[in-house]
XYZ file of N, CA and C in Angstrom:
294
model
N 0.907 -1.196 0.025
C 0.134 0.074 -0.083
C 0.932 1.283 -0.049
N 0.626 2.122 -1.101
C 1.414 3.281 -0.870
C 0.466 4.384 -0.867
N 0.859 5.212 -0.071
C -0.298 6.183 0.430
C 0.422 7.484 -0.383
N -0.256 8.329 -0.920
C 0.228 9.578 -1.575
C -0.175 10.704 -0.479
N 0.981 11.412 -0.518
C 0.676 12.474 0.529
C 0.370 13.969 -0.571
N -0.719 14.370 0.047
C -1.198 15.528 -0.675
C -1.143 16.705 0.730
N -0.159 17.804 0.373
C 0.154 18.855 1.431
C -1.241 19.893 1.526
N -1.337 19.995 2.693
C -2.572 21.141 2.916
C -1.993 22.385 2.731
N -2.808 23.569 2.681
C -2.526 24.698 2.405
C -1.638 25.169 3.725
N -1.718 24.820 5.054
C -0.760 25.238 5.951
C 0.412 24.828 5.795
N 0.599 23.566 5.123
C 1.919 23.030 5.184
C 2.674 23.702 3.831
N 1.902 24.028 2.829
C 2.696 24.801 1.954
C 3.122 26.332 2.138
N 2.302 26.876 3.192
C 2.603 28.298 3.507
C 3.875 28.129 4.632
N 3.548 27.139 5.381
C 4.740 26.922 6.324
C 5.896 26.786 5.790
N 5.978 26.071 4.657
C 7.224 25.420 3.731
C 7.861 27.062 3.279
N 6.924 27.722 2.744
C 7.377 29.117 1.780
C 7.998 29.745 2.843
N 7.683 30.001 4.204
C 7.913 30.796 5.315
C 9.460 30.374 5.684
N 9.928 28.881 5.682
C 11.125 28.574 6.155
C 11.956 28.577 5.128
N 11.592 28.512 3.809
C 12.767 28.635 2.679
C 12.706 29.944 2.431
N 13.983 30.514 2.181
C 13.969 31.593 1.456
C 14.236 31.615 0.071
N 13.241 32.371 -0.728
C 13.104 32.256 -2.076
C 13.615 33.606 -2.617
N 13.686 33.917 -4.067
C 14.056 34.913 -4.653
C 13.395 36.274 -3.800
N 12.277 36.261 -3.749
C 11.468 37.458 -3.550
C 11.836 37.909 -1.997
N 12.052 36.818 -1.156
C 12.440 37.080 0.172
C 13.896 37.930 0.250
N 14.724 37.350 -0.517
C 15.891 37.901 -0.794
C 16.090 39.222 -1.314
N 15.288 39.228 -2.222
C 15.438 40.645 -2.779
C 14.554 41.698 -1.995
N 13.416 41.332 -1.306
C 13.003 42.383 -0.255
C 13.817 42.662 0.623
N 14.620 41.882 1.088
C 15.782 42.066 2.217
C 16.658 43.027 1.657
N 17.317 42.713 0.540
C 18.267 43.530 0.005
C 17.931 44.876 -0.299
N 16.697 44.911 -0.537
C 15.983 46.260 -1.005
C 16.090 47.010 0.257
N 15.717 46.416 1.362
C 15.202 46.921 2.757
C 16.600 47.470 3.036
N 17.873 46.676 3.007
C 18.964 47.198 3.361
C 19.704 48.411 2.740
N 19.563 48.399 1.332
C 19.622 49.443 0.420
C 18.857 50.818 0.726
N 17.881 50.642 0.961
C 17.086 51.695 1.423
C 17.424 52.328 2.775
N 17.909 51.588 3.751
C 18.200 51.964 5.137
C 19.418 52.507 4.958
N 20.225 52.154 4.028
C 21.895 52.527 3.736
C 21.830 53.863 3.165
N 20.858 54.092 2.271
C 20.801 55.103 1.521
C 20.219 56.615 2.473
N 19.219 56.102 3.232
C 18.672 56.906 4.010
C 19.745 57.701 5.078
N 20.566 56.833 5.417
C 21.567 57.035 6.507
C 22.480 58.118 5.771
N 23.070 57.860 4.457
C 23.981 58.884 3.538
C 23.355 59.909 3.449
N 21.991 59.990 3.084
C 21.733 61.380 2.710
C 21.558 62.135 3.637
N 21.001 61.520 4.960
C 21.175 62.464 6.384
C 22.350 63.114 6.550
N 23.731 62.105 6.424
C 24.670 62.667 6.595
C 25.262 63.420 5.642
N 24.949 63.667 4.588
C 25.364 64.440 3.706
C 24.718 66.111 3.742
N 23.225 65.818 3.853
C 22.927 67.088 4.276
C 23.546 67.585 5.404
N 23.558 67.077 6.472
C 24.031 67.483 7.711
C 25.410 68.201 7.484
N 26.035 67.581 6.266
C 27.461 68.120 6.075
C 27.389 69.425 5.390
N 26.249 69.341 4.422
C 26.096 70.449 3.650
C 25.687 71.734 4.748
N 24.864 71.639 5.322
C 24.630 72.834 6.213
C 25.520 73.343 7.123
N 26.450 72.283 7.835
C 27.514 72.991 8.214
C 28.436 73.613 7.300
N 28.688 73.317 6.231
C 29.641 73.925 5.144
C 29.008 75.268 4.817
N 27.592 75.464 4.744
C 26.939 76.751 4.446
C 26.976 77.520 5.593
N 26.709 77.283 6.866
C 26.932 77.797 7.920
C 28.394 78.661 8.114
N 29.444 77.853 7.902
C 30.939 78.150 7.742
C 31.013 79.210 6.747
N 30.484 79.176 5.664
C 31.072 79.982 4.486
C 30.369 81.426 4.914
N 28.904 81.040 5.704
C 28.099 82.394 5.909
C 28.962 83.203 6.615
N 29.574 82.133 7.697
C 30.335 83.179 8.843
C 31.477 83.679 8.541
N 32.357 82.922 7.508
C 33.498 83.475 6.881
C 33.028 84.649 6.085
N 31.872 84.884 5.193
C 31.445 85.946 4.507
C 31.021 87.106 5.249
N 30.611 86.980 6.572
C 30.246 88.143 7.344
C 31.581 88.677 7.904
N 32.848 87.741 8.289
C 33.660 88.360 8.691
C 34.823 89.054 7.647
N 34.470 88.557 6.543
C 35.030 89.459 5.223
C 34.474 90.612 5.156
N 33.096 90.699 5.058
C 32.494 91.893 4.856
C 32.633 92.794 5.895
N 32.695 92.339 7.220
C 32.920 93.553 8.256
C 34.290 94.114 8.102
N 35.520 93.076 7.868
C 36.465 93.728 7.923
C 36.872 94.951 6.775
N 36.280 94.260 5.557
C 36.278 95.300 4.371
C 35.624 96.482 4.620
N 34.523 96.447 5.395
C 33.804 97.612 5.718
C 34.489 98.478 6.469
N 35.200 98.016 7.393
C 36.063 98.768 8.571
C 37.161 99.207 7.507
N 37.881 98.668 6.661
C 38.907 99.391 5.987
C 38.353 100.402 5.091
N 37.227 100.427 4.578
C 36.535 101.245 3.685
C 36.448 102.483 4.452
N 36.071 102.696 5.686
C 35.484 103.502 6.584
C 36.712 104.338 6.897
N 38.032 103.390 7.285
C 39.395 104.223 7.468
C 39.667 104.851 5.993
N 39.777 104.180 4.880
C 40.140 105.154 3.930
C 39.386 106.284 3.555
N 37.953 106.586 4.028
C 36.979 107.463 3.583
C 37.869 108.664 4.599
N 37.953 108.014 6.196
C 38.349 109.095 6.980
C 39.659 109.730 6.561
N 40.838 108.955 6.342
C 41.719 109.392 6.095
C 42.203 110.260 4.597
N 40.973 109.933 3.793
C 41.272 110.848 2.484
C 39.713 111.378 2.213
N 39.371 112.436 2.849
C 38.021 112.547 2.504
C 37.566 113.508 1.199
N 38.676 114.530 0.972
C 38.605 115.013 -0.621
C 38.572 114.072 -1.686
N 39.572 113.165 -1.435
C 39.967 112.276 -2.772
C 38.581 111.217 -2.905
N 38.033 110.687 -1.952
C 36.764 109.924 -1.656
C 35.860 110.918 -2.293
N 35.542 111.916 -1.815
C 34.523 112.854 -2.264
C 34.491 113.051 -4.154
N 35.943 113.103 -4.543
C 36.248 113.309 -5.810
C 35.724 111.986 -6.710
N 36.009 110.758 -6.098
C 35.784 109.591 -6.896
C 34.232 109.554 -7.115
N 33.706 109.715 -5.742
C 32.100 109.730 -5.908
C 31.426 110.679 -7.060
N 32.049 111.985 -6.971
C 31.395 112.877 -7.790
C 31.757 112.136 -9.383
N 32.998 111.645 -9.977
C 33.341 111.271 -10.698
C 32.531 109.953 -11.258
N 32.229 109.165 -10.024
C 31.402 107.987 -10.661
C 29.986 108.253 -10.906
N 29.557 109.323 -10.133
C 28.011 109.765 -10.530
C 28.175 110.326 -11.641
N 28.949 111.159 -12.276
C 28.783 111.540 -13.426
C 29.018 110.549 -14.817
N 29.936 109.561 -14.440
C 30.019 108.553 -15.287
C 28.617 107.598 -15.541
N 27.908 107.519 -14.448
C 26.929 106.576 -14.407
C 25.992 107.728 -14.989
N 25.858 108.846 -14.695
C 24.665 109.716 -15.348
C 25.140 109.617 -17.078
N 25.870 109.580 -17.513
C 26.455 109.723 -18.901
C 25.898 108.648 -19.205
N 26.346 107.343 -18.918
C 25.781 105.905 -19.190
C 24.187 105.806 -19.435
N 23.480 106.362 -18.143
C 22.197 106.190 -18.207
C 21.354 107.189 -19.210
N 22.056 108.322 -19.586
C 21.496 109.203 -20.755
C 21.511 108.388 -22.015
N 22.602 107.575 -22.467
C 22.328 107.024 -23.907
C 21.307 106.316 -24.019
């Protein structure tokens, strides 16, 4: 007597869960890639924010330094500065008349 075994739906389902098929491997690999990409994107955005803040800070320092130098030059040479301002105004006026 040979009995044939017919698996039930529960047997098939439990076998599918035990064995790792291509769909399970692909899903696990996709989850790993997504988690890795999220980590890299967050680190990159933090690095960009720090770089922008640093550049803004350096720009402010540069602007303050040059503004102070300009004030000193104007205080030291008021006549020369006034003549340059008048000359620049006349030149701009001539260019705008055209």
